[in-house]
């Protein structure tokens, strides 16, 4: 989740833009850049690392005669903080990106799904690329479509693009104009007096103006010092309201949400969409070329071993069902801190997946190194480019959740689950274990997940809050599930423990009668994950067992399944999808339940006691 800010007005904007980037630092980044247009020429400075590096690069550039940057007199410009997804963390891959003649400069947040195909077409037409990024495509597309009207060129480019993005463009021949476009990723207008801003989030310009206009999907926005024009992709003018933002700066960083955890829970649709975006770009194939694993190695694989800690381990447990069921490859799971000391039997026919959002968890890194030393091919599934895990692996699969600030993992979890689904399908595809039509079906269902996440969060929020209100003073929470529902329970119980400090346990429902059922009494809330799956009936009989002991059963069920409603005290429904994809949705009410319970207890959900976001100690 990159940070974008653009300014056009009467004031010198270099420092305004940098100040805007400072306010977007919380989104996390690995490089940054600024482009300024002055005297018909665009000058650009980019730097790897933090904004201090960018400032020193600006000073250095000023020393080398970069007038626009030196004088800081330019009154139009673009700036960007990059959270790398496509292309390494280098100065060349930092934004802004230019076209062949440096007349067009763009900054982009998000993913261009069809970037490979567009790059091939543009190269065939003679365009020369200077970065590895998907974003640079947009600058060359605008160059291709430009015939004197920048907005028209942006509309033409918008029609060629597929993906999950928002971008802003500047052209050397239009010193009074910036043009932006939005497809799913956030973009917002800051309305000023004699000046206007375009940014990916309000904090970028909140110090300068509190008047904003929302940009909707498919909108093309033209800002100039005197005004804002919004059209649809065909050029038809659209009206948008100017709203007044009342947030203070802290709230703005949280996007108006009370905590980073809630903000991140609501960023899950974007995080999942970006994680699957160009890996499912054509609806028929899973593209994981980035792993650079030759097809013959995939065909020869004997086993998959997944190592991870905490929430990442739970994502692995869900991934196991996808890989075993779709690719018919046996999957062994282990908690990394156990795996590394049990002298595991590992060899060259094994594919080992180390799941770690931070990429810095000591036990997972050690487990990955051990597996690599024993000849296995190691994949790091991580959210952070440049992290240690990327160096301790043979291949890297990045989730694209953006920086996660809340200690309790939420959006990185659902992005990891999405990535495990990609791996399961890709292995099935490479080993020809699933008929083509089935892969096409599952790709379509996966592409529907981001909107289903959005709908689920909206639909269950109030009901979950009511459940939390009736149980937040409880002494114990029990989570029950079977089959692919069990990892969801383990994750729900971990969230409850982490942020509400209420003792919580997750158990395989079929195991209840072998002991834990003794824990139950009238006051025990029992959360049962009873989504549609091959063994739902078995699960329902376990729910009945629990209910018979007077416990208060809160069930998570699939839309339309009335049988669960008849069995439980309260039922929270989630949209229907393939049973292997259900956990992505079933976990959402459990995240919210832990969150609402902790909030009712007045606890700090972003920074719970005794916990660190990254566990680098052994
Ligand atoms: C999850 O909410 C916790 N923060 C913790 O269990 C975490 O999942 C674990 O420390 C693993 O972290 P990683 O994914 O960065 O390796």
XYZ file of C-alpha atoms and ligand atoms in Angstrom:
634
model
C 0.000 0.000 0.000
C 1.970 2.861 -1.420
C 1.405 6.533 -0.539
C 0.524 9.049 -3.234
C 0.354 12.864 -3.045
C 0.022 15.424 -5.838
C -0.267 19.208 -5.650
C -1.145 21.959 -8.130
C -1.545 25.546 -7.014
C 0.274 28.810 -6.434
C 2.596 27.809 -3.597
C 6.074 26.270 -4.074
C 5.227 22.635 -3.427
C 8.455 20.623 -2.996
C 8.377 20.800 0.809
C 4.582 20.544 0.899
C 4.850 17.252 -0.975
C 7.579 15.904 1.323
C 5.520 16.928 4.349
C 2.616 15.029 2.780
C 4.799 11.930 2.447
C 5.776 12.226 6.108
C 2.095 11.913 6.954
C 1.874 8.748 4.855
C 4.913 7.050 6.450
C 2.588 4.989 8.715
C 1.540 3.074 5.544
C 5.043 1.629 5.510
C 7.508 2.049 2.672
C 10.937 1.046 1.382
C 11.666 3.918 -1.015
C 10.289 7.323 -1.990
C 10.452 9.982 -4.679
C 9.258 13.378 -5.897
C 8.830 14.944 -9.355
C 8.509 18.696 -9.882
C 7.485 20.503 -13.071
C 8.980 23.929 -13.671
C 9.804 25.885 -16.817
C 8.388 23.100 -19.034
C 10.725 20.474 -17.552
C 10.079 17.713 -15.042
C 12.832 16.898 -12.571
C 12.690 13.840 -10.370
C 14.554 12.641 -7.295
C 14.086 9.155 -5.823
C 15.804 7.311 -3.015
C 15.759 3.877 -1.368
C 15.065 3.927 2.340
C 13.350 6.574 4.418
C 12.485 10.215 3.768
C 15.772 11.375 5.261
C 17.464 9.587 2.343
C 15.133 11.358 -0.065
C 15.991 14.722 1.495
C 19.717 14.050 1.161
C 19.143 12.958 -2.440
C 17.312 16.245 -3.093
C 20.231 18.208 -1.628
C 22.644 16.173 -3.743
C 20.479 16.728 -6.843
C 20.308 20.443 -6.088
C 24.093 20.390 -5.939
C 24.144 18.812 -9.422
C 22.129 21.639 -11.012
C 18.660 20.131 -10.731
C 16.989 23.551 -10.907
C 13.396 22.689 -10.195
C 14.363 20.628 -7.207
C 16.942 23.178 -6.027
C 14.813 26.250 -6.309
C 11.794 24.579 -4.850
C 9.792 27.127 -6.810
C 7.723 24.610 -8.723
C 3.997 24.878 -7.976
C 3.017 21.483 -9.382
C 4.395 18.090 -8.446
C 3.946 14.451 -7.491
C 5.408 12.441 -4.600
C 5.265 8.807 -3.536
C 6.218 6.316 -0.831
C 6.652 2.799 -2.198
C 5.720 -0.523 -0.588
C 7.319 -2.761 -3.161
C 5.223 -5.446 -4.804
C 6.631 -5.650 -8.339
C 10.387 -5.209 -8.736
C 13.116 -5.033 -6.121
C 13.692 -2.191 -3.689
C 15.889 0.003 -5.914
C 16.060 3.665 -6.924
C 15.034 2.769 -10.476
C 11.887 1.051 -9.197
C 10.949 3.942 -6.894
C 8.233 6.309 -8.132
C 7.559 8.718 -9.829
C 8.002 6.924 -13.156
C 8.442 8.700 -16.491
C 7.682 7.877 -20.113
C 10.317 7.619 -22.856
C 10.801 11.422 -23.045
C 10.239 12.230 -19.377
C 7.286 14.416 -20.383
C 4.779 12.254 -18.517
C 5.348 11.330 -14.891
C 3.076 9.151 -12.774
C 2.743 7.838 -9.234
C 0.649 4.704 -8.576
C -0.679 2.749 -5.613
C -1.885 -0.800 -6.196
C -1.379 -3.475 -8.794
C -1.707 -3.434 -12.601
C -2.855 -6.990 -13.258
C -2.185 -7.090 -17.024
C 1.216 -5.375 -16.750
C 3.162 -8.191 -18.459
C 1.012 -8.181 -21.560
C 0.932 -4.350 -21.810
C 4.709 -4.139 -21.365
C 5.223 -6.583 -24.244
C 2.861 -4.568 -26.493
C 4.479 -1.215 -25.618
C 8.007 -2.584 -26.085
C 6.936 -3.902 -29.482
C 5.864 -0.335 -30.279
C 9.324 0.945 -29.305
C 8.790 2.077 -25.726
C 11.857 1.712 -23.513
C 11.326 0.814 -19.865
C 13.710 1.848 -17.072
C 12.198 -0.109 -14.167
C 10.897 -3.574 -13.279
C 7.644 -2.176 -11.967
C 4.077 -2.724 -13.169
C 3.425 0.995 -12.508
C 5.747 2.373 -15.202
C 3.365 0.890 -17.772
C 0.938 3.742 -17.054
C 3.421 6.488 -18.007
C 4.073 4.838 -21.380
C 0.375 4.172 -21.995
C -0.376 7.883 -21.441
C 2.498 8.750 -23.791
C 0.938 6.398 -26.375
C -2.551 7.904 -26.040
C -1.454 11.561 -25.707
C -2.551 13.908 -28.492
C -2.553 17.236 -26.663
C -5.273 16.424 -24.067
C -3.903 14.876 -20.866
C -7.307 13.882 -19.448
C -8.217 12.117 -22.700
C -4.866 10.296 -22.664
C -5.535 9.140 -19.100
C -9.027 7.942 -20.080
C -7.517 6.022 -23.004
C -4.936 4.415 -20.726
C -7.558 3.625 -18.078
C -9.455 1.592 -20.685
C -6.371 -0.568 -21.354
C -5.585 -1.253 -17.699
C -6.871 -4.079 -15.516
C -6.222 -4.289 -11.806
C -6.534 -2.759 -8.387
C -4.920 0.685 -8.434
C -5.087 4.446 -8.273
C -2.651 6.783 -10.037
C -1.934 10.467 -10.664
C -0.278 11.802 -13.838
C 1.573 15.024 -14.680
C 2.641 16.243 -18.143
C 5.430 18.731 -18.900
C 3.173 20.627 -21.321
C 0.403 21.045 -18.744
C 1.869 22.944 -15.750
C -1.626 23.694 -14.403
C -3.052 20.152 -14.427
C -2.835 16.857 -12.597
C -5.031 13.959 -13.698
C -5.890 11.007 -11.466
C -7.827 7.753 -11.896
C -9.184 5.211 -9.433
C -9.945 1.509 -9.742
C -10.545 0.058 -6.250
C -7.487 1.562 -4.485
C -8.184 4.692 -2.435
C -7.805 8.198 -3.968
C -9.064 11.425 -2.409
C -9.140 15.100 -3.404
C -8.032 17.840 -0.992
C -9.883 21.028 -1.940
C -7.984 24.254 -1.239
C -8.135 27.980 -2.107
C -6.229 28.437 -5.392
C -4.750 24.966 -4.968
C -5.819 21.331 -4.880
C -4.370 17.986 -3.789
C -4.776 14.380 -4.885
C -3.676 11.721 -2.392
C -4.119 8.094 -1.381
C -5.113 9.132 2.157
C -6.312 12.278 3.925
C -3.308 12.704 6.268
C -1.206 13.730 3.222
C -2.890 17.149 3.045
C -4.881 17.421 6.297
C -2.607 20.201 7.567
C -3.417 22.243 4.444
C -7.149 21.622 4.021
C -10.001 19.749 5.707
C -12.249 19.957 2.662
C -12.269 16.714 0.684
C -14.032 15.084 -2.237
C -14.306 11.316 -2.480
C -13.146 9.685 -5.723
C -15.200 6.632 -6.715
C -14.162 3.608 -8.760
C -13.902 4.492 -12.444
C -13.600 8.230 -11.785
C -11.135 10.333 -13.783
C -10.194 13.476 -11.844
C -8.632 16.656 -13.245
C -7.336 19.148 -10.694
C -5.973 22.617 -11.406
C -5.332 25.587 -9.072
C -8.847 26.865 -9.696
C -10.913 23.745 -9.679
C -11.733 20.076 -9.795
C -13.444 18.252 -12.672
C -14.575 14.638 -12.347
C -15.795 12.480 -15.206
C -16.434 8.797 -15.726
C -14.136 6.740 -17.959
C -16.094 7.856 -21.020
C -15.689 11.557 -20.198
C -19.194 12.228 -18.900
C -19.034 14.882 -16.134
C -19.912 13.685 -12.613
C -20.838 15.649 -9.463
C -19.205 14.909 -6.108
C -19.860 16.588 -2.734
C -17.226 18.543 -0.840
C -17.131 17.165 2.718
C -15.475 18.592 5.846
C -13.093 16.220 7.717
C -13.250 16.580 11.509
C -10.563 13.997 12.408
C -7.436 14.985 14.290
C -4.110 13.913 12.761
C -3.930 10.675 14.765
C -7.395 9.626 13.685
C -6.500 10.525 10.130
C -3.539 8.129 10.232
C -6.031 5.456 11.265
C -8.168 6.470 8.310
C -10.876 7.661 10.695
C -11.020 4.266 12.447
C -10.645 4.235 16.271
C -7.669 1.851 16.106
C -5.135 0.497 13.601
C -6.550 -3.021 14.171
C -10.033 -1.990 12.933
C -8.507 -0.074 10.032
C -6.537 -3.216 9.112
C -9.593 -5.465 9.490
C -11.332 -3.212 6.942
C -8.298 -3.208 4.631
C -8.641 -6.975 4.117
C -10.623 -6.690 0.842
C -7.774 -4.612 -0.667
C -5.043 -6.780 0.856
C -6.560 -9.988 -0.563
C -7.381 -8.380 -3.919
C -3.798 -7.164 -4.332
C -2.346 -10.490 -3.184
C -4.222 -12.437 -5.849
C -4.396 -9.674 -8.518
C -1.884 -10.442 -11.283
C -1.409 -14.027 -10.124
C -4.904 -14.738 -11.403
C -4.837 -12.141 -14.173
C -6.172 -14.415 -16.886
C -9.168 -16.352 -15.545
C -7.773 -19.723 -16.527
C -4.317 -20.015 -14.959
C -2.508 -19.391 -11.722
C 0.719 -17.534 -12.511
C 3.442 -17.986 -9.904
C 6.390 -17.531 -12.247
C 7.928 -15.353 -9.526
C 8.768 -18.552 -7.609
C 11.101 -19.604 -10.440
C 10.483 -23.285 -9.687
C 10.848 -25.384 -12.855
C 7.724 -27.434 -13.789
C 9.639 -30.696 -13.590
C 10.554 -29.936 -9.955
C 6.848 -29.383 -9.201
C 5.977 -32.701 -10.825
C 8.646 -34.561 -8.813
C 7.707 -33.137 -5.410
C 7.111 -35.839 -2.774
C 5.808 -33.727 0.064
C 5.126 -30.171 1.272
C 6.215 -29.099 4.763
C 4.881 -25.869 6.266
C 6.674 -24.164 9.168
C 5.491 -21.007 10.927
C 4.518 -19.448 14.249
C 1.333 -17.989 15.715
C -1.189 -16.681 13.246
C 1.008 -17.622 10.297
C 0.878 -21.237 11.476
C -2.936 -21.076 11.362
C -2.794 -19.788 7.777
C -0.609 -22.792 6.989
C -3.162 -25.179 8.491
C -5.822 -23.823 6.119
C -3.336 -23.983 3.222
C -2.774 -27.657 3.978
C -6.385 -28.438 3.018
C -5.971 -26.547 -0.271
C -2.717 -28.313 -1.215
C -3.789 -31.807 -0.137
C -7.279 -31.552 -1.614
C -6.428 -29.818 -4.893
C -2.854 -30.998 -5.604
C -3.049 -34.371 -3.758
C 0.359 -33.705 -2.222
C 0.869 -34.751 1.410
C 1.431 -31.744 3.680
C 3.257 -31.858 7.002
C 2.762 -28.961 9.383
C 4.932 -27.914 12.270
C 5.323 -25.002 14.629
C 8.727 -23.589 13.705
C 10.037 -23.523 17.275
C 9.370 -27.295 17.467
C 10.402 -28.195 13.933
C 13.919 -26.842 14.269
C 14.735 -28.999 17.299
C 13.131 -32.296 16.311
C 15.773 -33.239 13.740
C 13.124 -33.539 11.011
C 13.461 -35.874 8.047
C 13.743 -33.428 5.152
C 15.239 -33.833 1.674
C 15.497 -32.575 -1.933
C 12.014 -33.934 -2.842
C 10.415 -31.721 -0.246
C 8.977 -28.248 -0.753
C 9.181 -26.304 2.503
C 7.038 -23.201 2.970
C 8.089 -20.793 5.729
C 5.175 -18.458 6.481
C 6.102 -15.228 8.280
C 4.412 -11.877 7.661
C 7.271 -9.836 9.174
C 9.921 -12.042 7.573
C 11.959 -11.671 10.762
C 10.605 -14.311 13.193
C 13.674 -16.095 14.501
C 12.203 -19.579 14.893
C 10.680 -19.583 11.400
C 13.931 -18.340 9.849
C 15.904 -21.054 11.639
C 13.447 -23.715 10.480
C 13.751 -22.475 6.891
C 17.557 -22.503 7.059
C 17.563 -26.043 8.468
C 15.314 -27.260 5.653
C 17.468 -25.533 3.056
C 20.621 -27.077 4.500
C 18.990 -30.493 4.080
C 18.328 -29.871 0.372
C 14.657 -28.944 0.386
C 13.422 -26.123 -1.870
C 12.308 -23.379 0.514
C 9.600 -20.817 -0.264
C 9.260 -17.776 2.010
C 5.675 -16.510 2.194
C 6.127 -13.027 3.600
C 4.654 -9.530 3.562
C 7.898 -7.572 3.735
C 10.252 -7.094 0.801
C 13.890 -7.111 1.820
C 13.168 -9.002 5.061
C 15.540 -11.757 6.295
C 13.124 -14.456 5.159
C 13.596 -13.329 1.544
C 17.313 -14.045 1.953
C 16.821 -17.410 3.695
C 14.693 -18.863 0.926
C 15.082 -20.177 -2.623
C 11.832 -18.539 -3.726
C 9.661 -15.786 -2.296
C 5.908 -15.341 -2.527
C 4.842 -11.923 -1.264
C 1.507 -11.197 0.313
C 0.516 -7.620 -0.440
C -1.227 -6.473 2.704
C 0.931 -3.371 3.227
C 2.380 -2.493 6.606
C 0.442 -4.004 9.525
C 0.747 -1.886 12.675
C -1.699 -3.645 15.006
C 0.162 -6.420 16.899
C -2.767 -8.766 16.360
C -2.407 -9.941 12.757
C -5.565 -9.610 10.679
C -5.047 -8.483 7.058
C -1.728 -10.354 6.842
C -3.566 -13.535 7.931
C -6.240 -13.378 5.231
C -3.567 -12.428 2.676
C -1.506 -15.456 3.729
C -4.580 -17.673 3.352
C -5.147 -16.183 -0.121
C -1.503 -16.926 -0.995
C -1.864 -20.509 0.264
C -4.898 -20.933 -1.999
C -2.763 -19.666 -4.908
C -0.049 -22.193 -4.037
C -2.560 -25.042 -3.732
C -4.090 -24.261 -7.111
C -0.702 -23.691 -8.735
C 0.605 -27.048 -7.505
C -2.601 -28.741 -8.694
C -2.192 -27.036 -12.079
C 1.513 -28.016 -12.321
C 0.764 -31.634 -11.365
C -2.401 -31.778 -13.518
C -4.423 -32.898 -10.533
C -7.483 -30.744 -11.243
C -9.514 -30.544 -14.458
C -9.196 -27.186 -16.246
C -12.884 -26.310 -15.671
C -12.438 -26.854 -11.913
C -9.423 -24.534 -11.836
C -11.393 -21.911 -13.780
C -14.291 -22.265 -11.309
C -12.017 -21.889 -8.280
C -10.231 -18.882 -9.806
C -13.610 -17.201 -10.290
C -14.565 -17.973 -6.669
C -11.241 -16.638 -5.422
C -11.709 -13.414 -7.388
C -15.056 -12.925 -5.640
C -13.476 -13.109 -2.176
C -12.477 -9.420 -1.769
C -16.080 -8.250 -2.274
C -17.386 -11.089 -0.104
C -15.031 -9.980 2.684
C -16.361 -6.416 2.367
C -19.975 -7.665 2.465
C -19.327 -9.966 5.432
C -17.722 -7.227 7.525
C -20.673 -4.919 6.829
C -23.289 -7.622 7.503
C -21.971 -9.147 10.722
C -20.511 -6.112 12.537
C -23.603 -5.283 14.635
C -24.445 -8.891 15.449
C -20.906 -9.608 16.600
C -20.881 -6.471 18.748
C -24.064 -7.710 20.459
C -22.434 -11.098 21.147
C -19.393 -9.325 22.615
C -21.628 -7.188 24.814
C -23.239 -10.286 26.296
C -19.962 -12.105 26.928
C -17.085 -9.642 27.419
C -17.052 -10.226 31.148
C -16.782 -13.995 30.599
C -13.978 -16.010 32.285
C -13.399 -18.329 29.343
C -14.164 -18.608 25.623
C -14.222 -22.000 23.834
C -13.939 -22.295 20.062
C -15.008 -25.518 18.367
C -14.514 -26.598 14.794
C -13.817 -29.632 12.689
C -11.859 -30.211 9.505
C -11.027 -26.864 7.839
C -13.044 -25.047 10.539
C -10.500 -25.948 13.239
C -7.698 -23.602 12.075
C -10.268 -20.796 11.993
C -11.084 -21.563 15.639
C -7.396 -21.628 16.566
C -7.022 -18.169 14.991
C -10.175 -16.842 16.691
C -8.987 -18.091 20.100
C -5.510 -16.605 19.556
C -7.013 -13.194 18.723
C -9.216 -13.335 21.849
C -6.224 -14.261 24.038
C -3.906 -11.701 22.457
C -6.049 -8.606 22.839
C -8.725 -9.304 25.490
C -6.514 -11.445 27.765
C -9.519 -13.775 28.356
C -8.430 -17.451 28.578
C -9.664 -19.034 25.340
C -9.233 -22.474 23.856
C -9.876 -23.912 20.426
C -10.656 -27.586 20.124
C -11.473 -30.141 17.491
C -15.190 -30.617 18.123
C -14.904 -34.379 17.784
C -12.484 -34.359 20.708
C -14.884 -32.631 23.126
C -16.254 -35.813 24.624
C -12.696 -36.938 25.398
C -12.319 -34.361 28.155
C -12.841 -30.647 27.449
C -16.624 -30.981 27.637
C -16.073 -30.933 31.393
C -15.202 -27.231 31.099
C -18.693 -26.260 30.009
C -21.412 -24.607 32.084
C -24.268 -22.182 31.428
C -21.915 -19.208 31.365
C -19.455 -20.564 28.796
C -19.693 -18.905 25.387
C -18.858 -21.535 22.754
C -18.044 -20.217 19.294
C -18.674 -22.985 16.755
C -17.365 -22.686 13.216
C -20.026 -24.688 11.341
C -19.607 -23.503 7.796
C -20.536 -25.801 4.904
C -17.933 -28.561 4.615
C -17.855 -32.293 3.866
C -18.456 -33.069 7.567
C -20.930 -30.373 8.581
C -23.375 -32.946 9.876
C -20.798 -34.286 12.315
C -20.127 -30.745 13.444
C -23.820 -30.116 14.053
C -24.067 -33.103 16.342
C -21.127 -31.755 18.346
C -22.888 -28.390 18.572
C -25.952 -30.181 19.927
C -23.734 -31.970 22.506
C -22.417 -28.630 23.763
C -25.801 -27.001 23.783
C -27.163 -29.863 25.843
C -24.757 -28.796 28.606
C -26.371 -25.342 28.658
C -23.459 -23.472 27.072
C -24.317 -20.425 24.923
C -23.530 -21.458 21.347
C -22.595 -18.787 18.804
C -22.297 -20.463 15.415
C -20.611 -19.210 12.236
C -22.558 -20.690 9.321
C -22.834 -20.448 5.549
C -25.667 -18.346 4.127
C -28.819 -20.382 3.624
C -27.895 -23.149 6.046
C -30.950 -23.148 8.338
C -29.906 -26.392 10.048
C -27.198 -24.510 11.943
C -29.645 -21.792 12.978
C -31.889 -24.462 14.515
C -28.959 -25.951 16.461
C -27.240 -22.838 17.854
C -28.350 -20.030 20.207
C -27.101 -17.390 17.803
C -25.968 -17.826 14.207
C -23.764 -15.465 12.250
C -23.986 -16.097 8.512
C -21.207 -15.637 5.961
C -21.533 -15.749 2.131
C -21.385 -19.114 0.427
C -18.271 -20.123 -1.512
C -16.212 -23.312 -2.003
C -15.709 -25.029 1.390
C -11.935 -24.628 1.126
C -12.373 -20.847 0.665
C -14.871 -20.475 3.526
C -12.217 -19.926 6.259
C -11.255 -16.601 4.619
C -14.758 -15.339 5.481
C -15.450 -17.352 8.656
C -12.481 -15.769 10.453
C -13.863 -12.221 10.031
C -16.568 -12.411 12.751
C -13.966 -13.976 15.055
C -11.537 -11.105 14.485
C -14.354 -8.654 15.237
C -15.479 -10.604 18.337
C -12.007 -10.413 19.877
C -11.748 -6.752 18.932
C -15.173 -5.745 20.322
C -14.556 -7.722 23.533
C -11.195 -6.031 24.116
C -12.686 -2.599 23.378
C -15.516 -3.217 25.856
C -12.830 -4.088 28.418
C -11.113 -0.772 27.605
C -7.889 -2.453 26.454
C -5.266 -1.174 24.019
C -5.909 -3.470 21.038
C -3.087 -2.090 18.877
C -0.377 -2.712 21.456
C -1.460 -5.517 23.818
C 0.605 -6.250 26.932
C 3.598 -8.583 26.739
C 3.477 -8.772 22.921
C 5.684 -7.484 20.113
C 4.714 -7.278 16.428
C 7.885 -9.066 15.373
C 9.434 -11.817 17.490
C 13.130 -11.823 16.627
C 14.183 -13.598 19.812
C 14.408 -17.403 19.918
C -0.507 -12.775 15.660
O -1.530 -11.886 15.860
C 0.687 -12.508 16.490
N 1.175 -11.194 16.282
C 1.776 -13.566 16.395
O 1.233 -14.802 16.757
C 2.413 -13.692 15.018
O 1.536 -14.299 14.132
C 3.676 -14.569 15.139
O 4.573 -13.909 15.990
C 4.300 -14.817 13.780
O 4.733 -13.625 13.201
P 5.242 -13.614 11.684
O 4.102 -13.952 10.805
O 5.757 -12.226 11.487
O 6.341 -14.629 11.586
